[in-house]
mmCIF file of C-alpha atoms in Angstrom:
data_model
loop_
_atom_site.group_PDB
_atom_site.id
_atom_site.type_symbol
_atom_site.label_atom_id
_atom_site.label_comp_id
_atom_site.label_asym_id
_atom_site.label_seq_id
_atom_site.Cartn_x
_atom_site.Cartn_y
_atom_site.Cartn_z
ATOM 1 C CA MET A 19 0.561 -24.027 -11.603
ATOM 2 C CA LYS A 20 0.738 -20.730 -9.627
ATOM 3 C CA LYS A 21 2.901 -19.148 -12.330
ATOM 4 C CA ILE A 22 0.497 -20.337 -15.049
ATOM 5 C CA GLN A 23 -2.478 -18.833 -13.195
ATOM 6 C CA THR A 24 -0.634 -15.596 -12.714
ATOM 7 C CA LEU A 25 0.160 -15.498 -16.451
ATOM 8 C CA ILE A 26 -3.398 -16.261 -17.343
ATOM 9 C CA TYR A 27 -4.603 -13.441 -15.005
ATOM 10 C CA THR A 28 -2.245 -11.046 -16.663
ATOM 11 C CA ILE A 29 -3.378 -11.876 -20.123
ATOM 12 C CA VAL A 30 -7.020 -11.621 -19.158
ATOM 13 C CA LEU A 31 -6.528 -8.347 -17.354
ATOM 14 C CA VAL A 32 -4.617 -6.784 -20.251
ATOM 15 C CA GLY A 33 -7.419 -7.919 -22.608
ATOM 16 C CA LEU A 34 -10.114 -6.393 -20.440
ATOM 17 C CA LEU A 35 -8.328 -3.100 -20.038
ATOM 18 C CA SER A 36 -7.471 -2.806 -23.714
ATOM 19 C CA CYS A 37 -11.183 -2.247 -24.448
ATOM 20 C CA ASN A 38 -10.956 1.153 -22.843
ATOM 21 C CA LYS A 39 -7.236 1.954 -22.779
ATOM 22 C CA ASP A 40 -5.809 0.882 -26.090
ATOM 23 C CA GLU A 41 -2.290 2.026 -25.163
ATOM 24 C CA LEU A 42 -2.194 0.541 -21.699
ATOM 25 C CA VAL A 43 0.066 -2.490 -21.231
ATOM 26 C CA ILE A 44 0.448 -4.244 -17.925
ATOM 27 C CA GLN A 45 3.165 -6.829 -17.101
ATOM 28 C CA GLN A 46 3.200 -8.435 -13.714
ATOM 29 C CA GLY A 47 3.790 -11.686 -12.013
ATOM 30 C CA GLU A 48 5.826 -13.403 -9.358
ATOM 31 C CA CYS A 49 9.386 -11.966 -9.395
ATOM 32 C CA MET A 50 8.644 -9.864 -12.403
ATOM 33 C CA PRO A 51 8.557 -6.123 -11.608
ATOM 34 C CA PHE A 52 5.232 -4.438 -12.252
ATOM 35 C CA SER A 53 5.309 -2.475 -15.419
ATOM 36 C CA ILE A 54 2.386 -0.192 -16.385
ATOM 37 C CA SER A 55 2.931 1.625 -19.659
ATOM 38 C CA ASP A 56 1.170 4.862 -18.799
ATOM 39 C CA THR A 57 3.012 5.420 -15.488
ATOM 40 C CA TYR A 58 4.115 9.074 -15.249
ATOM 41 C CA GLN A 59 7.842 9.605 -15.361
ATOM 42 C CA TYR A 60 8.988 12.309 -13.003
ATOM 43 C CA PRO A 61 11.173 14.740 -14.948
ATOM 44 C CA ILE A 62 13.489 15.360 -11.971
ATOM 45 C CA VAL A 63 14.428 12.548 -9.623
ATOM 46 C CA PRO A 64 16.999 11.952 -6.869
ATOM 47 C CA GLY A 65 20.503 11.306 -8.094
ATOM 48 C CA THR A 66 20.352 13.830 -10.893
ATOM 49 C CA ASP A 67 22.067 17.244 -11.019
ATOM 50 C CA GLU A 68 18.583 18.867 -11.335
ATOM 51 C CA TRP A 69 17.467 17.296 -8.129
ATOM 52 C CA ALA A 70 20.601 18.358 -6.338
ATOM 53 C CA ASP A 71 19.908 21.945 -7.411
ATOM 54 C CA LEU A 72 16.538 22.004 -5.638
ATOM 55 C CA LYS A 73 17.207 23.899 -2.403
ATOM 56 C CA SER A 74 14.200 23.049 -0.304
ATOM 57 C CA SER A 75 11.546 20.425 0.319
ATOM 58 C CA THR A 76 8.947 22.769 -1.150
ATOM 59 C CA GLU A 77 10.869 22.926 -4.444
ATOM 60 C CA LYS A 78 11.144 19.114 -4.486
ATOM 61 C CA VAL A 79 7.400 18.717 -3.903
ATOM 62 C CA GLN A 80 6.629 21.206 -6.644
ATOM 63 C CA ALA A 81 8.981 19.470 -9.054
ATOM 64 C CA CYS A 82 7.092 16.194 -8.489
ATOM 65 C CA GLN A 83 3.565 17.420 -9.226
ATOM 66 C CA ILE A 84 1.715 15.420 -11.883
ATOM 67 C CA PRO A 85 0.353 17.499 -14.752
ATOM 68 C CA SER A 86 -3.417 17.825 -14.529
ATOM 69 C CA SER A 87 -3.915 16.530 -18.050
ATOM 70 C CA LYS A 88 -2.005 13.381 -17.107
ATOM 71 C CA ILE A 89 -3.932 12.834 -13.894
ATOM 72 C CA LYS A 90 -7.250 12.752 -15.760
ATOM 73 C CA SER A 91 -6.060 10.381 -18.509
ATOM 74 C CA ILE A 92 -3.826 8.018 -16.613
ATOM 75 C CA SER A 93 -5.180 4.535 -15.665
ATOM 76 C CA THR A 94 -5.722 3.709 -11.988
ATOM 77 C CA GLU A 95 -2.921 1.108 -12.308
ATOM 78 C CA GLY A 96 -0.605 3.756 -13.725
ATOM 79 C CA LEU A 97 -1.582 6.319 -11.089
ATOM 80 C CA LEU A 98 -0.882 3.880 -8.264
ATOM 81 C CA GLU A 99 2.483 3.017 -9.827
ATOM 82 C CA THR A 100 3.212 6.721 -10.213
ATOM 83 C CA LEU A 101 2.598 7.423 -6.527
ATOM 84 C CA LEU A 102 4.446 4.319 -5.382
ATOM 85 C CA THR A 103 7.483 5.669 -7.228
ATOM 86 C CA TYR A 104 6.958 9.296 -5.994
ATOM 87 C CA PRO A 105 10.508 10.470 -5.106
ATOM 88 C CA LEU A 106 9.337 11.636 -1.656
ATOM 89 C CA ILE A 107 7.044 8.686 -0.751
ATOM 90 C CA LEU A 108 9.414 7.353 1.991
ATOM 91 C CA ASP A 109 9.447 10.629 3.810
ATOM 92 C CA TYR A 110 6.823 9.072 6.159
ATOM 93 C CA GLY A 111 9.689 7.222 7.680
ATOM 94 C CA ALA A 112 11.156 10.403 9.147
ATOM 95 C CA PHE A 113 8.159 10.838 11.504
ATOM 96 C CA ASN A 114 7.803 9.349 14.964
ATOM 97 C CA LEU A 115 4.202 8.660 14.026
ATOM 98 C CA GLN A 116 4.499 7.505 10.446
ATOM 99 C CA GLN A 117 0.779 8.025 9.596
ATOM 100 C CA ASP A 118 1.386 11.702 10.201
ATOM 101 C CA GLY A 119 4.112 11.574 7.563
ATOM 102 C CA PHE A 120 1.947 9.710 5.129
ATOM 103 C CA GLU A 121 -0.882 12.247 5.579
ATOM 104 C CA ARG A 122 1.591 15.014 4.808
ATOM 105 C CA ILE A 123 2.671 13.268 1.643
ATOM 106 C CA LYS A 124 -0.985 12.814 0.607
ATOM 107 C CA SER A 125 -1.589 16.515 1.040
ATOM 108 C CA GLU A 126 1.475 17.503 -0.907
ATOM 109 C CA ASN A 127 1.134 15.401 -4.006
ATOM 110 C CA ASN A 128 -1.792 16.182 -6.352
ATOM 111 C CA GLY A 129 -2.223 12.529 -7.397
ATOM 112 C CA PHE A 130 -3.642 11.105 -4.138
ATOM 113 C CA ASP A 131 -7.037 12.851 -4.210
ATOM 114 C CA GLU A 132 -7.538 11.482 -7.699
ATOM 115 C CA LEU A 133 -6.387 8.013 -6.753
ATOM 116 C CA TYR A 134 -8.795 7.639 -3.808
ATOM 117 C CA ASP A 135 -11.676 9.001 -5.986
ATOM 118 C CA ARG A 136 -11.230 6.241 -8.588
ATOM 119 C CA THR A 137 -14.109 3.699 -8.314
ATOM 120 C CA ASP A 138 -11.754 0.857 -9.320
ATOM 121 C CA PHE A 139 -9.056 1.645 -6.825
ATOM 122 C CA PHE A 140 -10.044 -1.185 -4.450
ATOM 123 C CA ASN A 141 -9.791 -3.816 -7.208
ATOM 124 C CA VAL A 142 -6.481 -2.348 -8.487
ATOM 125 C CA ILE A 143 -4.638 -2.200 -5.198
ATOM 126 C CA THR A 144 -5.875 -5.515 -3.824
ATOM 127 C CA GLU A 145 -5.031 -7.430 -6.960
ATOM 128 C CA ARG A 146 -1.539 -5.859 -7.024
ATOM 129 C CA TYR A 147 -0.989 -6.606 -3.370
ATOM 130 C CA LYS A 148 -2.002 -10.282 -3.799
ATOM 131 C CA LEU A 149 0.533 -10.727 -6.572
ATOM 132 C CA MET A 150 3.460 -9.392 -4.481
ATOM 133 C CA SER A 151 5.705 -12.167 -3.276
ATOM 134 C CA LEU A 152 8.371 -12.262 -0.634
ATOM 135 C CA ASN A 153 10.226 -14.783 -2.843
ATOM 136 C CA CYS A 154 11.322 -11.805 -4.907
ATOM 137 C CA ASP A 155 13.535 -10.312 -2.138
ATOM 138 C CA LYS A 156 14.896 -6.847 -2.741
ATOM 139 C CA ASN A 157 14.385 -4.136 -5.331
ATOM 140 C CA TYR A 158 11.493 -5.852 -7.196
ATOM 141 C CA TYR A 159 8.771 -3.573 -6.076
ATOM 142 C CA PRO A 160 8.637 0.213 -5.538
ATOM 143 C CA PRO A 161 9.492 2.443 -3.814
ATOM 144 C CA PHE A 162 13.067 2.323 -4.973
ATOM 145 C CA ILE A 163 15.899 4.164 -3.257
ATOM 146 C CA GLY A 164 18.259 4.973 -6.083
ATOM 147 C CA GLU A 165 21.118 2.466 -6.208
ATOM 148 C CA ILE A 166 20.445 1.289 -2.652
ATOM 149 C CA GLU A 167 18.595 -2.033 -2.428
ATOM 150 C CA THR A 168 15.026 -1.539 -0.998
ATOM 151 C CA PRO A 169 14.248 -4.133 1.703
ATOM 152 C CA ILE A 170 11.160 -6.127 0.735
ATOM 153 C CA GLN A 171 9.395 -5.135 3.964
ATOM 154 C CA ILE A 172 9.539 -1.485 2.848
ATOM 155 C CA SER A 173 7.778 -2.320 -0.328
ATOM 156 C CA PHE A 174 4.988 -4.125 1.471
ATOM 157 C CA GLN A 175 4.753 -1.466 4.142
ATOM 158 C CA THR A 176 4.356 1.371 1.662
ATOM 159 C CA ILE A 177 1.538 -0.253 -0.361
ATOM 160 C CA GLU A 178 -0.094 -1.141 2.929
ATOM 161 C CA PHE A 179 -0.037 2.534 3.893
ATOM 162 C CA PHE A 180 -2.225 3.233 0.820
ATOM 163 C CA MET A 181 -4.614 0.510 2.052
ATOM 164 C CA LEU A 182 -4.692 1.818 5.664
ATOM 165 C CA GLN A 183 -6.253 5.145 4.728
ATOM 166 C CA ASP A 184 -9.864 5.931 5.572
ATOM 167 C CA GLU A 185 -10.290 7.260 2.044
ATOM 168 C CA LEU A 186 -10.223 3.654 0.945
ATOM 169 C CA LEU A 187 -11.640 1.743 3.900
ATOM 170 C CA ASN A 188 -14.642 4.091 4.332
ATOM 171 C CA LYS A 189 -15.655 3.531 0.646
ATOM 172 C CA THR A 190 -15.407 -0.265 0.720
ATOM 173 C CA ASN A 191 -18.370 -2.455 1.724
ATOM 174 C CA SER A 192 -18.176 -5.218 4.297
ATOM 175 C CA ASN A 193 -17.265 -7.973 1.863
ATOM 176 C CA GLN A 194 -14.439 -5.914 0.420
ATOM 177 C CA ARG A 195 -13.066 -5.103 3.846
ATOM 178 C CA ILE A 196 -13.060 -8.821 4.735
ATOM 179 C CA GLN A 197 -11.187 -9.466 1.521
ATOM 180 C CA ILE A 198 -8.527 -6.968 2.580
ATOM 181 C CA LEU A 199 -8.372 -8.513 6.069
ATOM 182 C CA GLU A 200 -7.912 -12.000 4.667
ATOM 183 C CA THR A 201 -5.177 -10.958 2.286
ATOM 184 C CA VAL A 202 -3.338 -8.915 4.927
ATOM 185 C CA LEU A 203 -3.453 -11.889 7.294
ATOM 186 C CA GLU A 204 -1.951 -14.094 4.612
ATOM 187 C CA LYS A 205 0.809 -11.618 3.786
ATOM 188 C CA LEU A 206 1.436 -11.057 7.509
ATOM 189 C CA GLN A 207 2.079 -14.747 8.083
ATOM 190 C CA ALA A 208 4.374 -14.862 5.055
ATOM 191 C CA LYS A 209 6.327 -11.898 6.384
ATOM 192 C CA LYS A 210 6.643 -13.471 9.825
ATOM 193 C CA ASP A 211 7.861 -16.665 8.215
ATOM 194 C CA TYR A 212 10.415 -14.589 6.233
ATOM 195 C CA GLY A 213 11.738 -13.139 9.489
ATOM 196 C CA ILE A 214 10.186 -9.625 9.432
ATOM 197 C CA SER A 215 9.566 -8.510 12.940
ATOM 198 C CA GLN A 216 6.249 -7.392 14.465
ATOM 199 C CA ASN A 217 7.339 -3.748 14.633
ATOM 200 C CA GLU A 218 8.147 -3.849 10.947
ATOM 201 C CA ASN A 219 4.619 -5.037 10.320
ATOM 202 C CA LEU A 220 2.718 -2.413 12.323
ATOM 203 C CA VAL A 221 0.780 -1.201 9.229
ATOM 204 C CA SER A 222 -0.511 -4.704 8.655
ATOM 205 C CA TYR A 223 -1.752 -4.894 12.250
ATOM 206 C CA ALA A 224 -3.255 -1.413 12.003
ATOM 207 C CA ILE A 225 -5.266 -2.402 8.872
ATOM 208 C CA LEU A 226 -6.585 -5.499 10.671
ATOM 209 C CA GLY A 227 -7.578 -3.453 13.730
ATOM 210 C CA LYS A 228 -9.276 -0.717 11.697
ATOM 211 C CA ILE A 229 -11.219 -3.270 9.703
ATOM 212 C CA MET A 230 -12.450 -5.018 12.845
ATOM 213 C CA ILE A 231 -13.585 -1.667 14.263
ATOM 214 C CA LYS A 232 -15.405 -0.794 11.047
ATOM 215 C CA GLU A 233 -17.007 -4.188 11.005
ATOM 216 C CA ASN A 234 -18.091 -3.687 14.648
ATOM 217 C CA TYR A 235 -16.587 -7.045 15.536
ATOM 218 C CA SER A 236 -17.601 -7.023 19.212
ATOM 219 C CA PRO A 237 -14.867 -9.219 20.728
ATOM 220 C CA PHE A 238 -12.244 -6.819 19.351
ATOM 221 C CA VAL A 239 -14.312 -3.724 19.944
ATOM 222 C CA ILE A 240 -14.505 -4.657 23.660
ATOM 223 C CA ILE A 241 -10.760 -5.313 23.926
ATOM 224 C CA ASN A 242 -9.995 -2.069 22.080
ATOM 225 C CA ASP A 243 -12.221 -0.064 24.357
ATOM 226 C CA GLU A 244 -10.505 -1.522 27.415
ATOM 227 C CA ASN A 245 -7.004 -1.066 26.134
ATOM 228 C CA GLU A 246 -7.292 1.887 23.698
ATOM 229 C CA ILE A 247 -5.187 -0.095 21.222
ATOM 230 C CA MET A 248 -6.103 1.571 17.952
ATOM 231 C CA SER A 249 -5.765 5.176 19.248
ATOM 232 C CA GLY A 250 -2.043 4.599 19.366
ATOM 233 C CA LEU A 251 -1.459 1.953 16.771
ATOM 234 C CA GLU A 252 -3.293 3.534 13.796
ATOM 235 C CA ARG A 253 -0.836 6.458 13.849
ATOM 236 C CA ILE A 254 1.982 3.841 13.308
ATOM 237 C CA PRO A 255 4.482 4.605 16.105
ATOM 238 C CA ILE A 256 8.048 3.339 16.008
ATOM 239 C CA GLY A 257 7.207 0.345 18.270
ATOM 240 C CA PHE A 258 4.160 -1.256 19.900
ATOM 241 C CA ASP A 259 3.221 -3.699 22.602
ATOM 242 C CA SER A 260 3.663 -7.268 21.318
ATOM 243 C CA ASP A 261 0.789 -8.664 23.380
ATOM 244 C CA MET A 262 -1.587 -6.099 21.860
ATOM 245 C CA LEU A 263 -0.466 -7.066 18.391
ATOM 246 C CA ASN A 264 -0.993 -10.716 19.103
ATOM 247 C CA LEU A 265 -4.585 -9.909 20.253
ATOM 248 C CA ILE A 266 -5.194 -8.062 16.940
ATOM 249 C CA GLU A 267 -3.943 -10.960 14.890
ATOM 250 C CA ASN A 268 -5.859 -13.672 16.867
ATOM 251 C CA ASN A 269 -9.106 -11.674 16.718
ATOM 252 C CA ALA A 270 -8.692 -11.010 12.981
ATOM 253 C CA LYS A 271 -8.245 -14.780 12.418
ATOM 254 C CA GLU A 272 -11.368 -15.424 14.425
ATOM 255 C CA LEU A 273 -13.333 -12.860 12.412
ATOM 256 C CA LYS A 274 -12.093 -14.504 9.224
ATOM 257 C CA ALA A 275 -13.128 -17.984 10.483
ATOM 258 C CA SER A 276 -16.573 -16.711 11.375
ATOM 259 C CA ARG A 277 -17.383 -15.487 7.836
#
Protein backbone atom coordinates (compact mmCIF):
# COMPACT_ATOMS: atom_id res chain seq x y z
CA MET A 1 0.00 0.00 0.00
CA LYS A 2 2.84 2.40 0.87
CA LYS A 3 4.48 1.87 -2.53
CA ILE A 4 1.15 2.44 -4.29
CA GLN A 5 0.63 5.69 -2.37
CA THR A 6 4.13 6.81 -3.29
CA LEU A 7 3.47 6.03 -6.96
CA ILE A 8 0.17 7.93 -6.88
CA TYR A 9 1.91 10.90 -5.26
CA THR A 10 4.56 10.88 -7.96
CA ILE A 11 2.04 10.78 -10.78
CA VAL A 12 -0.01 13.59 -9.26
CA LEU A 13 3.07 15.71 -8.59
CA VAL A 14 4.35 15.32 -12.13
CA GLY A 15 0.91 16.22 -13.45
CA LEU A 16 0.71 19.37 -11.38
CA LEU A 17 4.20 20.49 -12.27
CA SER A 18 3.72 19.85 -15.98
CA CYS A 19 1.26 22.73 -16.11
CA ASN A 20 4.10 25.18 -15.61
CA LYS A 21 7.20 23.19 -16.49
CA ASP A 22 6.43 21.14 -19.60
CA GLU A 23 9.89 19.59 -19.72
CA LEU A 24 10.21 18.74 -16.04
CA VAL A 25 10.01 15.06 -15.19
CA ILE A 26 10.31 13.77 -11.64
CA GLN A 27 10.81 10.14 -10.68
CA GLN A 28 10.98 9.21 -7.04
CA GLY A 29 9.89 6.59 -4.59
CA GLU A 30 11.16 4.17 -2.02
CA CYS A 31 14.50 2.75 -3.12
CA MET A 32 14.32 4.55 -6.45
CA PRO A 33 16.90 7.34 -6.75
CA PHE A 34 15.38 10.77 -7.19
CA SER A 35 15.65 11.91 -10.78
CA ILE A 36 14.72 15.48 -11.74
CA SER A 37 15.15 16.16 -15.43
CA ASP A 38 16.27 19.79 -15.23
CA THR A 39 19.03 19.17 -12.67
CA TYR A 40 22.17 21.08 -13.66
CA GLN A 41 25.03 18.80 -14.66
CA TYR A 42 28.35 20.20 -13.46
CA PRO A 43 30.79 20.24 -16.39
CA ILE A 44 33.79 19.36 -14.21
CA VAL A 45 33.45 16.83 -11.41
CA PRO A 46 35.80 14.86 -9.13
CA GLY A 47 37.39 11.86 -10.79
CA THR A 48 37.94 13.59 -14.12
CA ASP A 49 41.23 14.85 -15.55
CA GLU A 50 39.78 18.35 -15.69
CA TRP A 51 39.08 18.26 -11.95
CA ALA A 52 42.58 17.02 -11.23
CA ASP A 53 43.94 19.98 -13.16
CA LEU A 54 42.28 22.45 -10.79
CA LYS A 55 45.02 23.65 -8.46
CA SER A 56 43.10 25.32 -5.65
CA SER A 57 39.80 25.25 -3.81
CA THR A 58 39.00 28.62 -5.37
CA GLU A 59 39.31 27.14 -8.86
CA LYS A 60 37.06 24.24 -7.87
CA VAL A 61 34.41 26.60 -6.49
CA GLN A 62 34.52 28.70 -9.65
CA ALA A 63 34.22 25.62 -11.85
CA CYS A 64 31.02 24.62 -10.03
CA GLN A 65 29.09 27.89 -10.33
CA ILE A 66 25.67 27.52 -11.91
CA PRO A 67 25.06 29.72 -14.96
CA SER A 68 22.74 32.61 -14.08
CA SER A 69 20.37 31.72 -16.92
CA LYS A 70 20.02 28.20 -15.52
CA ILE A 71 19.41 29.41 -11.96
CA LYS A 72 16.41 31.47 -13.04
CA SER A 73 14.84 28.76 -15.19
CA ILE A 74 15.50 25.64 -13.12
CA SER A 75 12.70 24.17 -11.01
CA THR A 76 13.05 24.23 -7.23
CA GLU A 77 13.24 20.43 -7.29
CA GLY A 78 16.04 20.60 -9.83
CA LEU A 79 17.90 23.30 -7.91
CA LEU A 80 17.77 21.31 -4.67
CA GLU A 81 19.06 18.23 -6.51
CA THR A 82 21.79 20.34 -8.12
CA LEU A 83 23.01 21.58 -4.74
CA LEU A 84 22.76 18.16 -3.10
CA THR A 85 25.10 16.89 -5.84
CA TYR A 86 27.41 19.94 -5.63
CA PRO A 87 30.92 18.41 -5.79
CA LEU A 88 32.06 20.33 -2.69
CA ILE A 89 28.91 19.87 -0.59
CA LEU A 90 30.58 17.50 1.89
CA ASP A 91 33.33 19.99 2.72
CA TYR A 92 31.31 20.88 5.82
CA GLY A 93 32.62 17.65 7.34
CA ALA A 94 36.16 19.05 7.44
CA PHE A 95 35.16 21.63 10.09
CA ASN A 96 35.15 21.07 13.84
CA LEU A 97 31.87 22.99 13.82
CA GLN A 98 30.12 21.68 10.77
CA GLN A 99 27.61 24.54 10.56
CA ASP A 100 30.60 26.83 9.94
CA GLY A 101 31.49 24.64 7.00
CA PHE A 102 27.96 24.61 5.63
CA GLU A 103 27.76 28.39 5.87
CA ARG A 104 30.96 28.66 3.88
CA ILE A 105 29.53 26.37 1.22
CA LYS A 106 26.36 28.49 1.08
CA SER A 107 28.42 31.62 0.54
CA GLU A 108 30.55 30.05 -2.20
CA ASN A 109 27.90 28.52 -4.45
CA ASN A 110 25.55 30.91 -6.23
CA GLY A 111 22.59 28.52 -6.09
CA PHE A 112 21.86 28.74 -2.36
CA ASP A 113 20.52 32.29 -2.27
CA GLU A 114 18.14 31.43 -5.09
CA LEU A 115 17.03 28.20 -3.40
CA TYR A 116 16.14 29.85 -0.10
CA ASP A 117 14.30 32.62 -1.96
CA ARG A 118 11.97 30.14 -3.64
CA THR A 119 8.47 30.33 -2.14
CA ASP A 120 7.90 26.61 -2.69
CA PHE A 121 11.17 25.47 -1.10
CA PHE A 122 9.48 24.34 2.13
CA ASN A 123 7.11 22.04 0.24
CA VAL A 124 9.83 20.69 -2.02
CA ILE A 125 12.35 19.80 0.67
CA THR A 126 9.84 18.39 3.17
CA GLU A 127 8.18 16.15 0.58
CA ARG A 128 11.55 14.88 -0.58
CA TYR A 129 12.71 14.27 2.98
CA LYS A 130 9.53 12.33 3.81
CA LEU A 131 10.08 10.01 0.86
CA MET A 132 13.66 9.12 1.84
CA SER A 133 13.88 5.65 3.34
CA LEU A 134 16.57 3.94 5.37
CA ASN A 135 15.56 0.70 3.67
CA CYS A 136 17.48 1.88 0.63
CA ASP A 137 20.86 1.64 2.37
CA LYS A 138 23.87 3.14 0.58
CA ASN A 139 24.29 5.26 -2.55
CA TYR A 140 20.60 5.83 -3.26
CA TYR A 141 20.50 9.49 -2.31
CA PRO A 142 22.99 12.31 -2.91
CA PRO A 143 25.57 13.45 -2.10
CA PHE A 144 27.61 10.80 -3.85
CA ILE A 145 31.35 10.31 -3.31
CA GLY A 146 32.53 9.02 -6.67
CA GLU A 147 32.90 5.24 -6.57
CA ILE A 148 32.86 5.16 -2.76
CA GLU A 149 29.56 4.09 -1.24
CA THR A 150 27.90 6.96 0.61
CA PRO A 151 26.62 5.88 4.07
CA ILE A 152 22.87 6.50 4.32
CA GLN A 153 23.33 8.71 7.39
CA ILE A 154 25.41 11.15 5.29
CA SER A 155 22.53 11.50 2.84
CA PHE A 156 20.09 12.26 5.66
CA GLN A 157 22.52 14.56 7.45
CA THR A 158 23.19 16.62 4.33
CA ILE A 159 19.55 17.30 3.46
CA GLU A 160 18.92 18.05 7.14
CA PHE A 161 21.61 20.74 6.96
CA PHE A 162 19.51 22.43 4.28
CA MET A 163 16.53 22.31 6.69
CA LEU A 164 18.51 23.56 9.70
CA GLN A 165 19.25 26.95 8.17
CA ASP A 166 17.52 30.09 9.43
CA GLU A 167 16.88 31.08 5.81
CA LEU A 168 14.24 28.33 5.80
CA LEU A 169 13.05 28.20 9.41
CA ASN A 170 12.57 31.97 9.70
CA LYS A 171 10.31 32.00 6.63
CA THR A 172 8.07 29.15 7.76
CA ASN A 173 4.97 29.60 9.87
CA SER A 174 4.23 27.73 13.10
CA ASN A 175 2.29 24.93 11.40
CA GLN A 176 5.09 24.37 8.90
CA ARG A 177 7.74 24.26 11.62
CA ILE A 178 5.69 21.67 13.53
CA GLN A 179 5.46 19.65 10.32
CA ILE A 180 9.25 19.68 10.11
CA LEU A 181 9.57 18.75 13.79
CA GLU A 182 7.20 15.79 13.41
CA THR A 183 8.98 14.49 10.33
CA VAL A 184 12.44 14.89 11.85
CA LEU A 185 11.27 13.02 14.96
CA GLU A 186 9.98 10.19 12.77
CA LYS A 187 13.23 9.98 10.80
CA LEU A 188 15.30 10.24 13.98
CA GLN A 189 13.56 7.21 15.48
CA ALA A 190 14.04 5.28 12.23
CA LYS A 191 17.74 6.16 12.20
CA LYS A 192 18.15 5.11 15.83
CA ASP A 193 16.45 1.80 15.05
CA TYR A 194 18.82 1.40 12.11
CA GLY A 195 21.79 1.78 14.46
CA ILE A 196 22.89 5.33 13.67
CA SER A 197 24.38 6.90 16.79
CA GLN A 198 23.28 10.11 18.50
CA ASN A 199 26.43 11.94 17.43
CA GLU A 200 25.69 11.03 13.82
CA ASN A 201 22.24 12.59 14.26
CA LEU A 202 23.26 15.95 15.71
CA VAL A 203 21.68 17.90 12.85
CA SER A 204 18.33 16.25 13.63
CA TYR A 205 18.58 17.25 17.28
CA ALA A 206 19.63 20.78 16.32
CA ILE A 207 16.57 21.16 14.07
CA LEU A 208 14.29 20.01 16.88
CA GLY A 209 15.90 22.40 19.35
CA LYS A 210 15.78 25.39 17.02
CA ILE A 211 12.13 24.80 16.23
CA MET A 212 11.21 24.59 19.93
CA ILE A 213 13.02 27.89 20.53
CA LYS A 214 11.28 29.55 17.58
CA GLU A 215 7.95 28.19 18.81
CA ASN A 216 8.77 29.58 22.28
CA TYR A 217 7.99 26.20 23.81
CA SER A 218 8.49 27.22 27.43
CA PRO A 219 9.55 23.86 28.97
CA PHE A 220 12.45 23.65 26.55
CA VAL A 221 13.18 27.39 26.58
CA ILE A 222 13.73 27.15 30.35
CA ILE A 223 15.97 24.09 30.03
CA ASN A 224 17.93 25.75 27.24
CA ASP A 225 18.44 28.93 29.24
CA GLU A 226 19.71 26.93 32.20
CA ASN A 227 22.06 24.70 30.18
CA GLU A 228 22.87 26.82 27.10
CA ILE A 229 22.22 23.78 24.94
CA MET A 230 21.59 25.36 21.57
CA SER A 231 24.49 27.81 21.70
CA GLY A 232 26.78 24.83 21.24
CA LEU A 233 24.62 22.31 19.43
CA GLU A 234 23.35 24.46 16.55
CA ARG A 235 26.93 24.88 15.30
CA ILE A 236 27.05 21.05 14.99
CA PRO A 237 30.19 20.03 16.90
CA ILE A 238 31.88 16.66 16.55
CA GLY A 239 30.14 15.30 19.65
CA PHE A 240 27.58 16.39 22.24
CA ASP A 241 26.29 15.46 25.69
CA SER A 242 23.90 12.52 25.43
CA ASP A 243 21.69 13.66 28.31
CA MET A 244 21.12 17.02 26.62
CA LEU A 245 20.19 15.28 23.36
CA ASN A 246 17.68 13.12 25.23
CA LEU A 247 16.16 16.26 26.75
CA ILE A 248 15.74 17.75 23.29
CA GLU A 249 14.07 14.64 21.91
CA ASN A 250 11.74 14.19 24.89
CA ASN A 251 10.66 17.82 24.82
CA ALA A 252 10.10 17.68 21.07
CA LYS A 253 7.85 14.66 21.55
CA GLU A 254 5.91 16.51 24.25
CA LEU A 255 5.49 19.52 21.97
CA LYS A 256 4.24 17.26 19.19
CA ALA A 257 1.75 15.59 21.56
CA SER A 258 0.44 18.94 22.71
CA ARG A 259 -0.49 20.10 19.20
